[in-house]
Amino acid sequence: VIQAVFFGICVLTDLSSLLTKGNDSQEQERQLKKLISLRDWVMAVLAFPVGVFVVTMFWSIYIYDRELVYPKLLDNFIPAWLNHGMHTTVLPFVLIEMRTTHHQYPSRSCGLAAVCTFAVGYILWVCWIHHVTGVWVYPLLEHLSPGVKVIFFAAVTVVINVFYLVGEVLNNYIWDTPK
């Protein structure tokens, strides 16, 4: 969903840029700048770190024991192409986007705070679903004791923050913008 929303914003930004080209309307220019800022923020804080995290975590766990993250039973409901659409294609598309479009990253403290807020919010949502249904969305969590879950969730939050920093460094390297 994050990737679909992000790339939707990218298309909207590109269309708006094309439609306002050569137009002297300061209001349209101001709105376009807001849209570009939103696109850059979503890329920096959500699309890149969450996208890289999903691909690396999903396939690492899948290779170790697919039942912990994507039970064979799901093959009956979710075709392989859709699984790859959710857990594979995210990485090449987000890397292509980073290479073809310069993104202005927020200040490091604001970016990391936003990534942490998202990670904690998502973890709380996963715990809430378990609280309401009695089922963990990710089967891996069934196998962890409460203390290990806390450590796991903390480690996940650290890893996603590291991916934010990797994205910032990679963006600055590609576009030769020192930070």
Short mmCIF file of C-alpha atoms in Angstrom, two decimals:
data_model
loop_
_atom_site.label_atom_id
_atom_site.label_comp_id
_atom_site.label_asym_id
_atom_site.label_seq_id
_atom_site.Cartn_x
_atom_site.Cartn_y
_atom_site.Cartn_z
CA VAL A 1 0.00 0.00 0.00
CA ILE A 2 2.85 2.38 0.86
CA GLN A 3 4.49 1.76 -2.50
CA ALA A 4 1.21 2.20 -4.41
CA VAL A 5 0.50 5.48 -2.63
CA PHE A 6 4.08 6.67 -3.14
CA PHE A 7 4.17 5.90 -6.85
CA GLY A 8 0.71 7.44 -7.22
CA ILE A 9 2.13 10.65 -5.72
CA CYS A 10 5.07 10.39 -8.16
CA VAL A 11 2.72 10.15 -11.15
CA LEU A 12 0.63 13.04 -9.82
CA THR A 13 3.78 15.13 -9.33
CA ASP A 14 5.03 14.39 -12.84
CA LEU A 15 1.64 15.17 -14.41
CA SER A 16 1.31 18.38 -12.41
CA SER A 17 4.82 19.40 -13.43
CA LEU A 18 4.02 18.81 -17.11
CA LEU A 19 0.68 20.61 -16.93
CA THR A 20 2.08 23.68 -15.17
CA LYS A 21 5.21 23.98 -17.32
CA GLY A 22 5.36 27.42 -18.91
CA ASN A 23 2.51 28.64 -16.72
CA ASP A 24 3.21 31.77 -14.71
CA SER A 25 0.71 30.98 -11.94
CA GLN A 26 2.47 31.36 -8.61
CA GLU A 27 -0.32 29.44 -6.88
CA GLN A 28 0.18 26.42 -9.15
CA GLU A 29 3.93 26.64 -8.60
CA ARG A 30 3.37 26.74 -4.82
CA GLN A 31 1.07 23.69 -4.99
CA LEU A 32 3.60 21.81 -7.14
CA LYS A 33 6.35 22.53 -4.60
CA LYS A 34 4.12 21.14 -1.83
CA LEU A 35 3.48 17.99 -3.90
CA ILE A 36 7.22 17.57 -4.55
CA SER A 37 7.93 18.00 -0.83
CA LEU A 38 5.31 15.33 -0.02
CA ARG A 39 6.79 12.98 -2.63
CA ASP A 40 10.29 13.45 -1.24
CA TRP A 41 9.16 12.97 2.37
CA VAL A 42 7.23 9.77 1.56
CA MET A 43 10.25 8.42 -0.37
CA ALA A 44 12.69 9.22 2.43
CA VAL A 45 10.60 8.16 5.41
CA LEU A 46 8.40 5.36 4.08
CA ALA A 47 8.95 4.09 0.54
CA PHE A 48 12.70 3.48 0.73
CA PRO A 49 13.23 2.26 4.32
CA VAL A 50 10.01 0.23 4.52
CA GLY A 51 10.45 -1.12 0.99
CA VAL A 52 14.01 -2.30 1.60
CA PHE A 53 13.03 -3.65 5.01
CA VAL A 54 10.12 -5.67 3.62
CA VAL A 55 12.20 -7.23 0.85
CA THR A 56 15.17 -8.10 3.06
CA MET A 57 13.17 -9.38 6.05
CA PHE A 58 10.57 -11.28 4.03
CA TRP A 59 13.04 -13.14 1.83
CA SER A 60 15.53 -13.76 4.66
CA ILE A 61 12.85 -15.38 6.78
CA TYR A 62 11.24 -17.09 3.75
CA ILE A 63 14.57 -18.72 2.84
CA TYR A 64 15.10 -19.83 6.44
CA ASP A 65 11.56 -21.20 6.95
CA ARG A 66 8.75 -19.92 4.76
CA GLU A 67 6.11 -21.11 7.25
CA LEU A 68 7.27 -18.37 9.66
CA VAL A 69 6.31 -15.57 7.28
CA TYR A 70 4.30 -16.92 4.34
CA PRO A 71 2.74 -20.34 5.02
CA LYS A 72 2.27 -22.69 2.05
CA LEU A 73 -1.48 -22.44 2.64
CA LEU A 74 -1.37 -18.87 1.24
CA ASP A 75 -0.30 -20.24 -2.17
CA ASN A 76 -3.93 -21.36 -2.60
CA PHE A 77 -5.18 -17.76 -2.26
CA ILE A 78 -2.32 -15.51 -3.34
CA PRO A 79 -0.70 -16.24 -6.72
CA ALA A 80 3.10 -16.21 -6.94
CA TRP A 81 3.11 -13.06 -9.11
CA LEU A 82 1.22 -11.15 -6.42
CA ASN A 83 3.61 -12.38 -3.73
CA HIS A 84 6.51 -11.06 -5.82
CA GLY A 85 4.60 -7.84 -6.42
CA MET A 86 4.40 -7.30 -2.66
CA HIS A 87 7.76 -8.69 -1.57
CA THR A 88 10.21 -8.44 -4.49
CA THR A 89 9.48 -5.75 -7.07
CA VAL A 90 9.43 -3.06 -4.40
CA LEU A 91 13.24 -2.98 -4.26
CA PRO A 92 14.10 -2.51 -7.94
CA PHE A 93 11.34 0.08 -8.41
CA VAL A 94 12.37 2.14 -5.40
CA LEU A 95 16.03 2.00 -6.52
CA ILE A 96 15.07 3.09 -10.05
CA GLU A 97 13.07 5.97 -8.56
CA MET A 98 16.01 7.00 -6.41
CA ARG A 99 18.34 6.92 -9.43
CA THR A 100 16.04 8.86 -11.76
CA THR A 101 14.73 11.52 -9.36
CA HIS A 102 16.58 13.59 -6.79
CA HIS A 103 14.76 13.55 -3.46
CA GLN A 104 15.26 16.17 -0.77
CA TYR A 105 15.54 14.34 2.55
CA PRO A 106 14.19 15.95 5.73
CA SER A 107 16.60 16.79 8.53
CA ARG A 108 18.05 13.60 9.94
CA SER A 109 16.36 14.02 13.33
CA CYS A 110 12.93 14.65 11.76
CA GLY A 111 13.38 11.76 9.33
CA LEU A 112 14.44 9.30 12.02
CA ALA A 113 11.62 10.47 14.30
CA ALA A 114 9.11 9.88 11.51
CA VAL A 115 10.54 6.42 10.73
CA CYS A 116 10.42 5.49 14.44
CA THR A 117 6.85 6.74 14.70
CA PHE A 118 5.82 4.63 11.72
CA ALA A 119 7.65 1.54 13.03
CA VAL A 120 6.16 1.82 16.53
CA GLY A 121 2.71 2.51 15.08
CA TYR A 122 2.93 -0.55 12.83
CA ILE A 123 4.14 -2.74 15.69
CA LEU A 124 1.27 -1.52 17.88
CA TRP A 125 -1.16 -2.26 15.02
CA VAL A 126 0.22 -5.82 14.69
CA CYS A 127 -0.15 -6.28 18.48
CA TRP A 128 -3.68 -4.85 18.40
CA ILE A 129 -4.70 -7.31 15.67
CA HIS A 130 -3.34 -10.13 17.82
CA HIS A 131 -5.17 -8.78 20.87
CA VAL A 132 -8.50 -8.64 18.99
CA THR A 133 -8.24 -11.84 16.92
CA GLY A 134 -5.80 -13.99 18.91
CA VAL A 135 -3.80 -14.54 15.71
CA TRP A 136 -0.42 -13.03 14.86
CA VAL A 137 -0.34 -11.55 11.35
CA TYR A 138 3.19 -12.90 10.99
CA PRO A 139 3.43 -16.56 12.12
CA LEU A 140 7.03 -15.95 13.27
CA LEU A 141 5.66 -14.02 16.27
CA GLU A 142 3.83 -17.13 17.54
CA HIS A 143 7.21 -18.73 18.20
CA LEU A 144 8.69 -15.88 20.25
CA SER A 145 8.32 -15.45 24.00
CA PRO A 146 7.02 -12.04 25.18
CA GLY A 147 10.53 -10.87 26.15
CA VAL A 148 12.00 -11.97 22.83
CA LYS A 149 9.13 -10.20 21.02
CA VAL A 150 10.12 -6.93 22.73
CA ILE A 151 13.75 -7.43 21.67
CA PHE A 152 12.62 -8.39 18.15
CA PHE A 153 10.40 -5.29 17.84
CA ALA A 154 13.23 -3.06 19.11
CA ALA A 155 15.66 -4.65 16.63
CA VAL A 156 13.17 -4.20 13.78
CA THR A 157 12.86 -0.50 14.68
CA VAL A 158 16.65 -0.12 14.69
CA VAL A 159 16.98 -1.91 11.33
CA ILE A 160 14.36 0.26 9.63
CA ASN A 161 16.17 3.35 10.95
CA VAL A 162 19.42 2.01 9.50
CA PHE A 163 17.64 1.62 6.14
CA TYR A 164 16.53 5.25 6.40
CA LEU A 165 20.18 6.28 6.85
CA VAL A 166 21.26 4.02 3.96
CA GLY A 167 18.65 5.71 1.76
CA GLU A 168 19.87 9.17 2.76
CA VAL A 169 23.51 8.25 2.07
CA LEU A 170 22.64 6.54 -1.23
CA ASN A 171 20.53 9.52 -2.37
CA ASN A 172 23.35 11.93 -1.50
CA TYR A 173 25.90 9.73 -3.27
CA ILE A 174 23.82 9.36 -6.44
CA TRP A 175 23.05 13.06 -6.62
CA ASP A 176 26.39 14.23 -5.21
CA THR A 177 24.77 16.30 -2.48
CA PRO A 178 26.88 16.45 0.69
CA LYS A 179 24.95 16.41 3.98
#
